[in-house]
PDB file of C-alpha atoms and ligand atoms in Angstrom:
ATOM      1  CA  MET A   1     108.560 103.757 111.390  1.00 71.00           C
ATOM      2  CA  LYS A   2     108.987 107.031 113.268  1.00 70.00           C
ATOM      3  CA  LEU A   3     105.433 108.137 112.667  1.00 75.00           C
ATOM      4  CA  LYS A   4     104.900 111.676 113.792  1.00 74.00           C
ATOM      5  CA  ASP A   5     101.176 111.031 113.760  1.00 80.00           C
ATOM      6  CA  GLU A   6     100.219 107.478 114.652  1.00 83.00           C
ATOM      7  CA  GLU A   7      96.816 107.855 113.059  1.00 89.00           C
ATOM      8  CA  TYR A   8      98.153 109.197 109.756  1.00 87.00           C
ATOM      9  CA  PHE A   9      97.550 106.039 107.700  1.00 89.00           C
ATOM     10  CA  GLN A  10      94.139 105.536 109.251  1.00 92.00           C
ATOM     11  CA  ARG A  11      93.120 109.101 108.407  1.00 93.00           C
ATOM     12  CA  CYS A  12      94.256 108.606 104.790  1.00 94.00           C
ATOM     13  CA  HIS A  13      91.619 105.860 104.455  1.00 97.00           C
ATOM     14  CA  SER A  14      88.769 107.647 106.165  1.00 97.00           C
ATOM     15  CA  LEU A  15      86.622 107.885 102.991  1.00 98.00           C
ATOM     16  CA  MET A  16      86.428 104.131 102.340  1.00 97.00           C
ATOM     17  CA  ASN A  17      82.939 103.120 101.147  1.00 94.00           C
ATOM     18  CA  THR A  18      82.354 106.559  99.663  1.00 97.00           C
ATOM     19  CA  GLU A  19      83.052 108.046  96.235  1.00 97.00           C
ATOM     20  CA  GLY A  20      86.197 109.615  97.613  1.00 98.00           C
ATOM     21  CA  ASN A  21      88.047 106.293  97.807  1.00 98.00           C
ATOM     22  CA  LEU A  22      88.663 103.509  95.240  1.00 97.00           C
ATOM     23  CA  THR A  23      88.973 100.569  97.667  1.00 97.00           C
ATOM     24  CA  THR A  24      87.370  97.536  95.973  1.00 96.00           C
ATOM     25  CA  MET A  25      86.605  93.881  96.470  1.00 97.00           C
ATOM     26  CA  ARG A  26      87.097  91.475  93.559  1.00 96.00           C
ATOM     27  CA  THR A  27      86.144  87.834  93.313  1.00 98.00           C
ATOM     28  CA  LEU A  28      88.161  85.728  90.885  1.00 97.00           C
ATOM     29  CA  TYR A  29      87.019  82.569  89.149  1.00 97.00           C
ATOM     30  CA  TYR A  30      89.719  80.461  87.496  1.00 97.00           C
ATOM     31  CA  ARG A  31      87.982  77.977  85.248  1.00 95.00           C
ATOM     32  CA  PRO A  32      88.844  74.272  85.161  1.00 95.00           C
ATOM     33  CA  LEU A  33      91.612  73.436  82.700  1.00 93.00           C
ATOM     34  CA  PRO A  34      92.427  70.453  80.484  1.00 89.00           C
ATOM     35  CA  ASN A  35      94.914  67.919  81.780  1.00 87.00           C
ATOM     36  CA  SER A  36      96.868  68.084  78.536  1.00 87.00           C
ATOM     37  CA  LEU A  37      98.572  71.414  79.455  1.00 87.00           C
ATOM     38  CA  PRO A  38     102.342  71.198  80.024  1.00 88.00           C
ATOM     39  CA  PRO A  39     103.586  71.891  83.597  1.00 86.00           C
ATOM     40  CA  GLY A  40     104.810  75.314  84.747  1.00 90.00           C
ATOM     41  CA  GLN A  41     102.128  77.439  83.066  1.00 92.00           C
ATOM     42  CA  VAL A  42     101.210  80.872  84.418  1.00 95.00           C
ATOM     43  CA  ARG A  43      97.539  81.473  85.221  1.00 95.00           C
ATOM     44  CA  LEU A  44      97.717  85.086  86.414  1.00 96.00           C
ATOM     45  CA  GLY A  45     100.869  87.015  85.449  1.00 95.00           C
ATOM     46  CA  GLU A  46     103.458  88.505  87.790  1.00 96.00           C
ATOM     47  CA  HIS A  47     102.432  91.822  89.273  1.00 96.00           C
ATOM     48  CA  SER A  48     102.322  93.874  92.429  1.00 96.00           C
ATOM     49  CA  ASP A  49      99.050  95.264  93.719  1.00 97.00           C
ATOM     50  CA  TYR A  50      98.899  99.011  93.571  1.00 93.00           C
ATOM     51  CA  GLY A  51      96.953 100.110  96.607  1.00 96.00           C
ATOM     52  CA  SER A  52      98.134 100.369 100.186  1.00 96.00           C
ATOM     53  CA  ILE A  53      97.438  96.811 101.368  1.00 97.00           C
ATOM     54  CA  THR A  54      95.555  93.836  99.901  1.00 98.00           C
ATOM     55  CA  LEU A  55      93.687  91.173 101.837  1.00 98.00           C
ATOM     56  CA  LEU A  56      93.695  87.950  99.831  1.00 98.00           C
ATOM     57  CA  PHE A  57      91.499  84.951 100.593  1.00 98.00           C
ATOM     58  CA  GLN A  58      92.219  81.839  98.500  1.00 97.00           C
ATOM     59  CA  ASP A  59      90.633  78.400  98.424  1.00 96.00           C
ATOM     60  CA  ASP A  60      92.637  75.173  98.800  1.00 95.00           C
ATOM     61  CA  ILE A  61      93.593  74.630  95.135  1.00 95.00           C
ATOM     62  CA  GLY A  62      96.908  76.495  95.387  1.00 95.00           C
ATOM     63  CA  GLY A  63      99.072  78.036  92.700  1.00 96.00           C
ATOM     64  CA  LEU A  64      99.676  81.432  94.295  1.00 97.00           C
ATOM     65  CA  GLU A  65     103.395  82.283  94.445  1.00 98.00           C
ATOM     66  CA  ILE A  66     105.157  85.236  96.086  1.00 97.00           C
ATOM     67  CA  GLU A  67     108.556  86.641  95.100  1.00 97.00           C
ATOM     68  CA  ASN A  68     111.082  86.498  97.953  1.00 95.00           C
ATOM     69  CA  LYS A  69     114.078  88.783  98.607  1.00 93.00           C
ATOM     70  CA  GLU A  70     116.274  86.644  96.338  1.00 96.00           C
ATOM     71  CA  GLY A  71     113.872  87.166  93.444  1.00 95.00           C
ATOM     72  CA  GLU A  72     112.622  83.564  93.487  1.00 97.00           C
ATOM     73  CA  TYR A  73     108.950  82.716  93.434  1.00 97.00           C
ATOM     74  CA  VAL A  74     107.863  80.565  96.386  1.00 97.00           C
ATOM     75  CA  PRO A  75     104.440  78.973  96.875  1.00 96.00           C
ATOM     76  CA  ALA A  76     102.022  80.662  99.261  1.00 96.00           C
ATOM     77  CA  THR A  77     100.515  77.324 100.196  1.00 95.00           C
ATOM     78  CA  PRO A  78      96.862  77.681 101.209  1.00 95.00           C
ATOM     79  CA  LEU A  79      96.340  77.476 104.980  1.00 96.00           C
ATOM     80  CA  GLU A  80      92.869  77.079 106.352  1.00 95.00           C
ATOM     81  CA  ASN A  81      91.351  80.198 107.996  1.00 94.00           C
ATOM     82  CA  THR A  82      94.260  82.361 106.877  1.00 96.00           C
ATOM     83  CA  VAL A  83      94.239  85.720 105.146  1.00 97.00           C
ATOM     84  CA  ILE A  84      97.270  86.826 103.097  1.00 97.00           C
ATOM     85  CA  VAL A  85      98.185  90.494 103.509  1.00 97.00           C
ATOM     86  CA  ASN A  86     100.107  91.977 100.575  1.00 97.00           C
ATOM     87  CA  ILE A  87     101.824  95.340 100.686  1.00 97.00           C
ATOM     88  CA  GLY A  88     100.922  97.408  97.621  1.00 97.00           C
ATOM     89  CA  ASP A  89     102.877  99.979  95.578  1.00 95.00           C
ATOM     90  CA  ILE A  90     101.412 102.959  97.384  1.00 93.00           C
ATOM     91  CA  LEU A  91     102.591 101.781 100.798  1.00 92.00           C
ATOM     92  CA  GLN A  92     106.025 101.207  99.271  1.00 91.00           C
ATOM     93  CA  PHE A  93     106.150 104.789  97.901  1.00 87.00           C
ATOM     94  CA  TRP A  94     104.896 106.241 101.145  1.00 83.00           C
ATOM     95  CA  THR A  95     107.539 104.488 103.207  1.00 83.00           C
ATOM     96  CA  GLN A  96     110.351 105.084 100.691  1.00 82.00           C
ATOM     97  CA  GLY A  97     110.731 101.343 100.182  1.00 87.00           C
ATOM     98  CA  LYS A  98     110.927 100.431 103.870  1.00 87.00           C
ATOM     99  CA  LEU A  99     107.864  98.278 103.269  1.00 91.00           C
ATOM    100  CA  LYS A 100     108.165  96.457  99.945  1.00 94.00           C
ATOM    101  CA  SER A 101     105.330  95.902  97.537  1.00 96.00           C
ATOM    102  CA  THR A 102     105.226  92.135  97.017  1.00 92.00           C
ATOM    103  CA  ARG A 103     105.275  90.712  93.497  1.00 97.00           C
ATOM    104  CA  HIS A 104     103.123  87.638  93.073  1.00 98.00           C
ATOM    105  CA  ARG A 105     101.498  85.433  90.428  1.00 98.00           C
ATOM    106  CA  VAL A 106      99.230  82.404  90.126  1.00 98.00           C
ATOM    107  CA  MET A 107     100.486  79.219  88.463  1.00 97.00           C
ATOM    108  CA  ILE A 108      98.439  76.355  87.049  1.00 95.00           C
ATOM    109  CA  PRO A 109      98.832  73.434  89.479  1.00 92.00           C
ATOM    110  CA  ASP A 110     100.978  70.579  88.191  1.00 89.00           C
ATOM    111  CA  ASP A 111      98.667  68.211  90.075  1.00 90.00           C
ATOM    112  CA  LYS A 112      96.248  67.030  87.379  1.00 88.00           C
ATOM    113  CA  ASP A 113      93.403  66.451  89.865  1.00 91.00           C
ATOM    114  CA  LYS A 114      93.538  70.103  90.894  1.00 92.00           C
ATOM    115  CA  ARG A 115      93.575  71.489  87.352  1.00 92.00           C
ATOM    116  CA  VAL A 116      90.153  70.122  86.540  1.00 93.00           C
ATOM    117  CA  ILE A 117      88.563  71.904  89.516  1.00 95.00           C
ATOM    118  CA  VAL A 118      87.576  75.586  89.688  1.00 97.00           C
ATOM    119  CA  ARG A 119      89.897  77.871  91.715  1.00 97.00           C
ATOM    120  CA  ARG A 120      88.371  80.829  93.493  1.00 98.00           C
ATOM    121  CA  SER A 121      89.839  83.730  95.381  1.00 98.00           C
ATOM    122  CA  MET A 122      88.528  86.906  96.937  1.00 98.00           C
ATOM    123  CA  VAL A 123      90.674  90.006  96.990  1.00 98.00           C
ATOM    124  CA  TYR A 124      90.125  93.226  98.925  1.00 98.00           C
ATOM    125  CA  PHE A 125      92.255  96.032  97.500  1.00 97.00           C
ATOM    126  CA  VAL A 126      92.606  98.780 100.095  1.00 98.00           C
ATOM    127  CA  ARG A 127      93.449 102.159  98.576  1.00 97.00           C
ATOM    128  CA  PRO A 128      94.048 105.548 100.200  1.00 97.00           C
ATOM    129  CA  ASP A 129      91.462 108.282  99.732  1.00 97.00           C
ATOM    130  CA  ASN A 130      91.540 109.767  96.239  1.00 98.00           C
ATOM    131  CA  ASP A 131      93.210 113.068  97.163  1.00 96.00           C
ATOM    132  CA  VAL A 132      95.992 111.611  99.306  1.00 94.00           C
ATOM    133  CA  ILE A 133      99.489 112.390  97.975  1.00 90.00           C
ATOM    134  CA  ILE A 134     101.292 109.079  97.697  1.00 89.00           C
ATOM    135  CA  ASN A 135     104.818 110.177  96.854  1.00 84.00           C
ATOM    136  CA  ASP A 136     105.509 112.489  99.764  1.00 77.00           C
ATOM    137  CA  PRO A 137     107.494 110.334 102.184  1.00 67.00           C
ATOM    138  CA  LEU A 138     107.673 113.243 104.586  1.00 60.00           C
ATOM    139  CA  ALA A 139     103.974 113.313 105.178  1.00 62.00           C
ATOM    140  CA  TYR A 140     104.075 110.639 107.819  1.00 59.00           C
ATOM    141  CA  ARG A 141     107.240 111.298 109.742  1.00 61.00           C
ATOM    142  CA  ASP A 142     109.600 113.885 111.182  1.00 57.00           C
ATOM    143  CA  LYS A 143     110.241 116.378 108.365  1.00 56.00           C
ATOM    144  CA  GLU A 144     113.584 117.589 109.657  1.00 55.00           C
ATOM    145  CA  LYS A 145     115.248 114.209 109.284  1.00 53.00           C
ATOM    146  CA  THR A 146     114.757 113.837 105.542  1.00 55.00           C
ATOM    147  CA  LYS A 147     115.561 116.170 102.655  1.00 56.00           C
ATOM    148  CA  GLU A 148     112.560 117.519 100.772  1.00 57.00           C
ATOM    149  CA  PRO A 149     112.303 115.526  97.519  1.00 59.00           C
ATOM    150  CA  ASN A 150     111.864 117.572  94.370  1.00 69.00           C
ATOM    151  CA  VAL A 151     109.017 115.618  92.811  1.00 74.00           C
ATOM    152  CA  THR A 152     105.627 116.386  91.324  1.00 86.00           C
ATOM    153  CA  PRO A 153     102.912 115.255  93.748  1.00 87.00           C
ATOM    154  CA  ILE A 154     100.820 112.259  92.622  1.00 92.00           C
ATOM    155  CA  THR A 155      97.478 111.501  94.215  1.00 95.00           C
ATOM    156  CA  SER A 156      96.158 108.075  95.058  1.00 95.00           C
ATOM    157  CA  HIS A 157      93.444 108.548  92.420  1.00 96.00           C
ATOM    158  CA  GLN A 158      95.915 109.529  89.678  1.00 96.00           C
ATOM    159  CA  TYR A 159      98.125 106.518  90.397  1.00 95.00           C
ATOM    160  CA  SER A 160      95.182 104.099  90.462  1.00 94.00           C
ATOM    161  CA  MET A 161      93.849 105.449  87.156  1.00 94.00           C
ATOM    162  CA  MET A 162      97.267 105.111  85.541  1.00 93.00           C
ATOM    163  CA  LYS A 163      97.497 101.475  86.683  1.00 90.00           C
ATOM    164  CA  PHE A 164      93.877 100.651  85.704  1.00 85.00           C
ATOM    165  CA  ASN A 165      94.507 102.000  82.219  1.00 85.00           C
ATOM    166  CA  LYS A 166      97.696  99.967  81.839  1.00 81.00           C
ATOM    167  CA  THR A 167      96.190  96.762  83.253  1.00 75.00           C
ATOM    168  CA  PHE A 168      92.843  96.899  81.474  1.00 68.00           C
ATOM    169  CA  ASN A 169      94.076  98.152  78.122  1.00 67.00           C
ATOM    170  CA  TYR A 170      91.581  96.393  75.848  1.00 59.00           C
TER     171      TYR A 170
HETATM  172  O1  LIG B 201      93.839  84.789  92.834  1.00 67.92           O
HETATM  173  C1  LIG B 201      94.817  85.012  93.553  1.00 67.92           C
HETATM  174  O2  LIG B 201      95.186  84.220  94.437  1.00 67.92           O
HETATM  175  C2  LIG B 201      95.621  86.271  93.371  1.00 67.92           C
HETATM  176  C3  LIG B 201      94.850  87.403  92.763  1.00 67.92           C
HETATM  177  C4  LIG B 201      95.663  88.647  92.651  1.00 67.92           C
HETATM  178  O3  LIG B 201      96.837  88.668  92.903  1.00 67.92           O
HETATM  179  C5  LIG B 201      95.023  89.910  92.216  1.00 67.92           C
HETATM  180  O4  LIG B 201      93.845  89.901  91.838  1.00 67.92           O
HETATM  181  O5  LIG B 201      95.687  90.963  92.272  1.00 67.92           O
HETATM  182 FE1  LIG B 202      97.537  90.681  93.080  1.00 67.92          FE
END
C-alpha cells in the first residue's frame, strides 16, 4: 500500500476506549420466527459498515451473506472459531477504493428448524479517532505521487454521526 508511515493506521486508533473514539461493540439478538414465512426474506438489510474494520462473531444459525465482486450475495457460512473481518467505508475512503467496503446482509434461513431458534451475533465496530480526517488519501502515503484532491475534509466523528443519524432515524 506504499505506506510512508507504517504505523499511520495504528496511530489513528490510539484513542480507542476513550471519549475521543467511537469504536463500539454491539450484540445482536434475532428472535425466533414463525415457520409460515415465505423463503428468501431479509432479516437485516443490505449495508456496509462505516468504520475502519469490523470484527464479526456469529453463531451457527447462518443467514449472513456478503456481496462479491460480481454483485451477487454469497453465504458467509458459519465456521467454528472463526472471526469475519469486514472492511468499512472509512478504510475504503482512506485507501481510495483499494480496499473495498463490503456490503452484507442477514437473511432468514430457509431451513425451518433454524428459523425457530434465536440467532445471535457480536460485532466490534472499529472506528478511527474522532478528529482523524478520513477523506485525505494522501495522509498515509507518498504525497508526490498523487494529485492533491480538492475536497472539504471530513472527520471520522462527522462521518459516523452522519451515518448514525441516517441509520437510526426514528
Ligand atoms: O448479525 C450479523 O451477522 C451481521 C450484523 C451486521 O452486519 C451489523 O450489525 O452491522
Ligand atoms: Fe454490518
